[in-house]
Amino acid sequence: MRTNFLTLFSLLVASCSQQTNQIDLSGEWQFTTDSTQWNSKIQLPGSMTSNGFGEEITLNTPWVGGIADSSYFKSEKYARYREPNNIKVPFWLQPEKYYKGVAWYKKEVNIPADWNQQDIILYLERCHWETRLWVDNKEVGMQNALGAPHQYDLTGILTPGKHVLTMRIDNRVKEIDLGENSHSISDHTQGNWNGVVGDMYLQVRPQVNIASMAVYPNVATKSIRVKANLKNRKHAVAQTVLTLKSDGKSIRKKVVLQPGENEIEMLFSLGDEIRLWDEFDPYLYQLEASLEDKEEATVDVRLESFGMRDFKVIDKRITINGRPVFLRGTLDCAAFPKTGYPPTDKAAWEKIFTACRNHGLNHIRFHSWCPPEAAFCVADEMGMYLEVECSSWANQSTTIGDGRALDDFILKESEAIVKAFGNHPSFCMMMYGNEPAGVGSSKYLEWFTALWKERDDRRIYCTSAGWPNLPVSDFLSDASPRIQGWGQGLNSIINAQAPRTDYDWSQYIERFNQPMVSHEIGQWCVYPNFKEMSKYDGVMHPKNFEIFQESLKENGMEALADSFLLASGKLQALCYKADIEAALRTKDFGGFQLLGLYDFPGQGTALVGVLDAFWEEKGYISPEAYSRFCNYTVPLARLPKLVYTNAEVLKATAEVAHYGSAPLKNVTAGWALSDVEGNKIQSGQWQLDEIAIGNNQPLGELKVSLEGITTPQRLILEVSVNDRKNDWNIWVYPIDRQQNLDFSQILMTDCLDEATLNALNEGASVLLSLKQGTLAKELGGDIQIGFSSIFWNTAWTNRQAPHTLGILCNPSHPALDEFPTEYYSDYQWWDAMSHSGAIEFSKISPQIRPVVRVIDDWFTNRPLALVFEVKIGKGKLLVSGIDFWQDMNSRPEARQLLHSLRKYMVSPEFCPVVEVDKEQILKLF
């Protein structure tokens, strides 16, 4: 042996530890897009756009991403936004600059003398996306992983002294087409950037080192299996000792290493007592592996963190450590407006995951991309369950399984992802990607899924998000179990069926043998928050919002922007509550994945989040309110209806979905029916010894006679289980309304014939209730109005109904005195929205101020009304887009609203101020 001491090389790669024995490459690089001219400098980590490089946005900018609505390129309303100095696209957030193609990056490095003949690796985190590397003008190789770091072996190439590293980065889609809408590459979300945005360094290790290490926990045996790739750079056999240490225990093994790479496995017992990892106790172990080469007097050390957990499917249920788990998830679609690329620091991911936790979520699906190391580290520490995809949405522009270059890329991408992040306990699920297309897709995905199930049992697998449902999958991702499906429009549960909370998806999922997670539920839109625009102080700008804001202003409603946001937001939250509770009511359901908790800024602008694109609140629902119906323990009530008369009895069955860390003991459960002032009408309790883990667990029944309710009211039914509470609004309308009111002086009609117009001229009070379907197309007859919010957005869905975002009214308006309401849509408005037309009242008179507005799609921003009033001659006209004619006997809320309007019309307060002539009002027909 040449020396009596050992040189220690620490490679602290696992779980976000700091690296040693490195040369940091961050900072200034030479830069060019023409390798014959090196006249610029750029800061890395970063992108061309974050450094101000690229080309101006034009109509011919070669975006990556499908455009479902081509009207931007030809419609007159967008003409001004196609002008060279005013380019604004409505499809997605718009970067300051744009570049698609090859860019070159160059830096000089000085290699220390003590690095001579050592193992040297170039590490580049989060490249976008194909890199080629030259050292001193000699090409080293190419890498094109999107999810995992690019690592180049420069052993023997970087000798002591000065060298020049040259990178060529290409962000074009070439022979490997992942799908133009894949969030790994698409302009719809993060953008198609060029650069390196994570850690960049050269790293040295001894000739004999631990190249990689995979840790396979076994909860049953309280041990781990460690699979190490040991590298021997010497030309002779190396006599080494591999030592593993964790939790105060250690084992040693003598290992003879042949030149090259050597695969070694060791079993390591953690003792009689172990601590498991899950969402409630995300405990992490640290494993230290050291490889000693006594001949060379070196020790290479690698640290890995891991969690002792089993994430499996048992008896058609997803389980964590043998306990059923319900996945309450949202999508992360790689939208990062400040930078235009994913963050690689822990603080950014702590903000994201904390927002998820605060809203009751335990799971995130990364739609067609894989996050950086920092995301896994934070998820490990916070106990978040992650579902990762291999960077592809093979649809629209490509297919999978048909022999394209994508097929081979997906396998290599998955291998790189698992090698880089497979030890993280948060990495619980993996798929190829999203919604595949291709004749051979099922066969390929069946092979791909079976391959990974055989290779690595540390997580569960599914063929794809959305479809197909194949027997090989551990669990299924299916879009059917949700209250509004793609293309359903006004025929969905929430739009076609009267409000209730007693449905679930049990009948659908019974046909499958695997647990099911509902795919991309929700997609409920809210009106844009124009105050949010000031947050866009990075590289991405809300030019789409600018278009919508200018349209609103031109239609005379700029002052209503905040009201539209808040009112539509309340309806959006109601829709999400309905979606989530239906999933929680479904026995042995696997869970749900929202699309999403935060806004999706692309695909025509899909404002589907209760949080904005910065993961921040919009002001209409708090995390505390959201987590009442979205949490690990949620009380539920099965109500066959939500609107009653006082001649009826309210009946409900209460249950609970409980997916906590343990069964609940000595449970105190109860219910209360109260008015809006908090006065209890009736209440009760159920005493239960235990509530097991799972859902559909009965609490009891409740029954309340409503005969004592003599005025129209909104009541609140609250069900509680210990400190967890959930509630539902109930509306009760009296059968016997005020009999002393004389409505005979009101002329009610469905048309304006000559006799009615003459009566108006003479001073009559007329209630015009338009029969559904009779409103002229020019005044809104072609607007498909429903109860729910807009699904995804009308630009991306070919104007899928509904086209509106609920109502906005003044609850104190005397016309609504007998119809209790807030300023926004709640379920008592379901009947009105389902039997009506939205009237474009500004074409009658822009001076009209509606009693009840309808919030229009932000792409059109038309002034719309359900109810408004005008003067005609000496008469007074109240116009209702709500049909008060058909089937009124079965519509208690319609009868109540009609009564309220009539009562207003016979009062002195009915005094319209906007005067129109008969030609204007006849435009309605």
CSV table of C-alpha atoms in Angstrom, one decimal, residues 126 181-186 188-191 193 328-337 339-357 361-372 374-376 378-379 384-393 431 433-434 465 518-521 576 592-603 606 608-609 611-616 792:
chain,number,residue,atom,x,y,z
A,126,ARG,CA,-33.1,20.1,-16.3
A,181,ASN,CA,-49.3,19.3,-26.2
A,182,SER,CA,-47.0,17.3,-23.9
A,183,HIS,CA,-46.3,19.5,-20.9
A,184,SER,CA,-42.6,18.6,-21.0
A,185,ILE,CA,-42.2,20.6,-24.2
A,186,SER,CA,-45.4,22.6,-25.0
A,188,HIS,CA,-49.3,25.7,-23.5
A,189,THR,CA,-47.7,25.7,-20.0
A,190,GLN,CA,-44.0,26.1,-19.2
A,191,GLY,CA,-43.1,27.1,-22.7
A,193,TRP,CA,-37.5,27.2,-23.6
A,328,ARG,CA,-56.9,13.2,-3.3
A,329,GLY,CA,-54.9,14.7,-6.1
A,330,THR,CA,-54.4,17.5,-8.5
A,331,LEU,CA,-52.4,17.8,-11.7
A,332,ASP,CA,-49.2,19.8,-12.0
A,333,CYS,CA,-49.0,20.8,-15.7
A,334,ALA,CA,-45.7,22.6,-15.5
A,335,ALA,CA,-47.0,26.2,-15.5
A,336,PHE,CA,-44.3,28.5,-14.1
A,337,PRO,CA,-45.1,32.1,-15.2
A,339,THR,CA,-39.4,31.8,-15.2
A,340,GLY,CA,-41.1,29.8,-17.9
A,341,TYR,CA,-39.4,26.7,-16.6
A,342,PRO,CA,-39.7,24.4,-13.6
A,343,PRO,CA,-38.0,25.5,-10.3
A,344,THR,CA,-35.2,23.3,-9.0
A,345,ASP,CA,-35.1,24.8,-5.5
A,346,LYS,CA,-37.0,23.4,-2.5
A,347,ALA,CA,-38.6,26.6,-1.5
A,348,ALA,CA,-40.7,26.8,-4.7
A,349,TRP,CA,-41.9,23.2,-4.2
A,350,GLU,CA,-42.7,23.8,-0.5
A,351,LYS,CA,-45.0,26.6,-1.6
A,352,ILE,CA,-46.8,24.3,-4.1
A,353,PHE,CA,-47.1,21.3,-1.8
A,354,THR,CA,-48.2,23.4,1.1
A,355,ALA,CA,-51.0,24.8,-0.9
A,356,CYS,CA,-52.0,21.3,-1.8
A,357,ARG,CA,-51.9,20.2,1.8
A,361,LEU,CA,-54.8,17.0,-1.0
A,362,ASN,CA,-52.2,14.2,-0.5
A,363,HIS,CA,-51.3,13.5,-4.1
A,364,ILE,CA,-50.0,15.2,-7.3
A,365,ARG,CA,-50.0,13.8,-10.8
A,366,PHE,CA,-47.4,15.3,-13.1
A,367,HIS,CA,-49.2,15.4,-16.4
A,368,SER,CA,-46.8,14.3,-19.2
A,369,TRP,CA,-43.7,15.4,-17.4
A,370,CYS,CA,-41.4,14.6,-14.5
A,371,PRO,CA,-40.4,17.2,-11.9
A,372,PRO,CA,-36.9,18.0,-10.7
A,374,ALA,CA,-36.2,19.2,-5.4
A,375,ALA,CA,-39.9,18.3,-5.9
A,376,PHE,CA,-39.2,14.7,-4.8
A,378,VAL,CA,-40.0,18.1,-0.6
A,379,ALA,CA,-42.7,15.5,-1.3
A,384,MET,CA,-47.0,13.7,-0.7
A,385,TYR,CA,-47.8,10.8,-3.1
A,386,LEU,CA,-46.5,11.6,-6.6
A,387,GLU,CA,-47.5,10.1,-9.9
A,388,VAL,CA,-44.9,10.7,-12.5
A,389,GLU,CA,-45.1,10.4,-16.3
A,390,CYS,CA,-42.5,9.8,-18.9
A,391,SER,CA,-42.8,13.2,-20.6
A,392,SER,CA,-45.3,12.3,-23.3
A,393,TRP,CA,-48.9,13.0,-24.5
A,431,MET,CA,-47.3,5.9,-16.3
A,433,GLY,CA,-48.0,9.6,-20.0
A,434,ASN,CA,-51.4,11.0,-21.0
A,465,ALA,CA,-53.7,8.6,-17.8
A,518,SER,CA,-60.9,9.4,-11.7
A,519,HIS,CA,-59.1,11.2,-14.4
A,520,GLU,CA,-59.0,15.0,-14.6
A,521,ILE,CA,-62.2,15.7,-12.8
A,576,TYR,CA,-65.7,21.1,-7.3
A,592,PHE,CA,-59.5,11.5,-7.9
A,593,GLN,CA,-57.1,13.8,-9.8
A,594,LEU,CA,-58.3,17.4,-10.2
A,595,LEU,CA,-57.6,19.4,-13.3
A,596,GLY,CA,-56.8,21.2,-11.2
A,597,LEU,CA,-56.3,23.1,-8.0
A,598,TYR,CA,-54.5,25.9,-9.8
A,599,ASP,CA,-55.1,27.5,-13.2
A,600,PHE,CA,-54.0,26.0,-16.5
A,601,PRO,CA,-52.9,29.0,-18.5
A,602,GLY,CA,-52.8,27.3,-21.9
A,603,GLN,CA,-55.1,25.4,-24.3
A,606,ALA,CA,-58.3,27.2,-18.9
A,608,VAL,CA,-59.9,25.9,-13.8
A,609,GLY,CA,-58.2,26.6,-10.4
A,611,LEU,CA,-55.8,29.1,-7.0
A,612,ASP,CA,-54.1,31.2,-9.7
A,613,ALA,CA,-51.1,30.1,-11.8
A,614,PHE,CA,-48.9,31.2,-8.9
A,615,TRP,CA,-50.6,28.8,-6.5
A,616,GLU,CA,-52.2,31.7,-4.6
A,792,TRP,CA,-62.3,23.8,-19.5
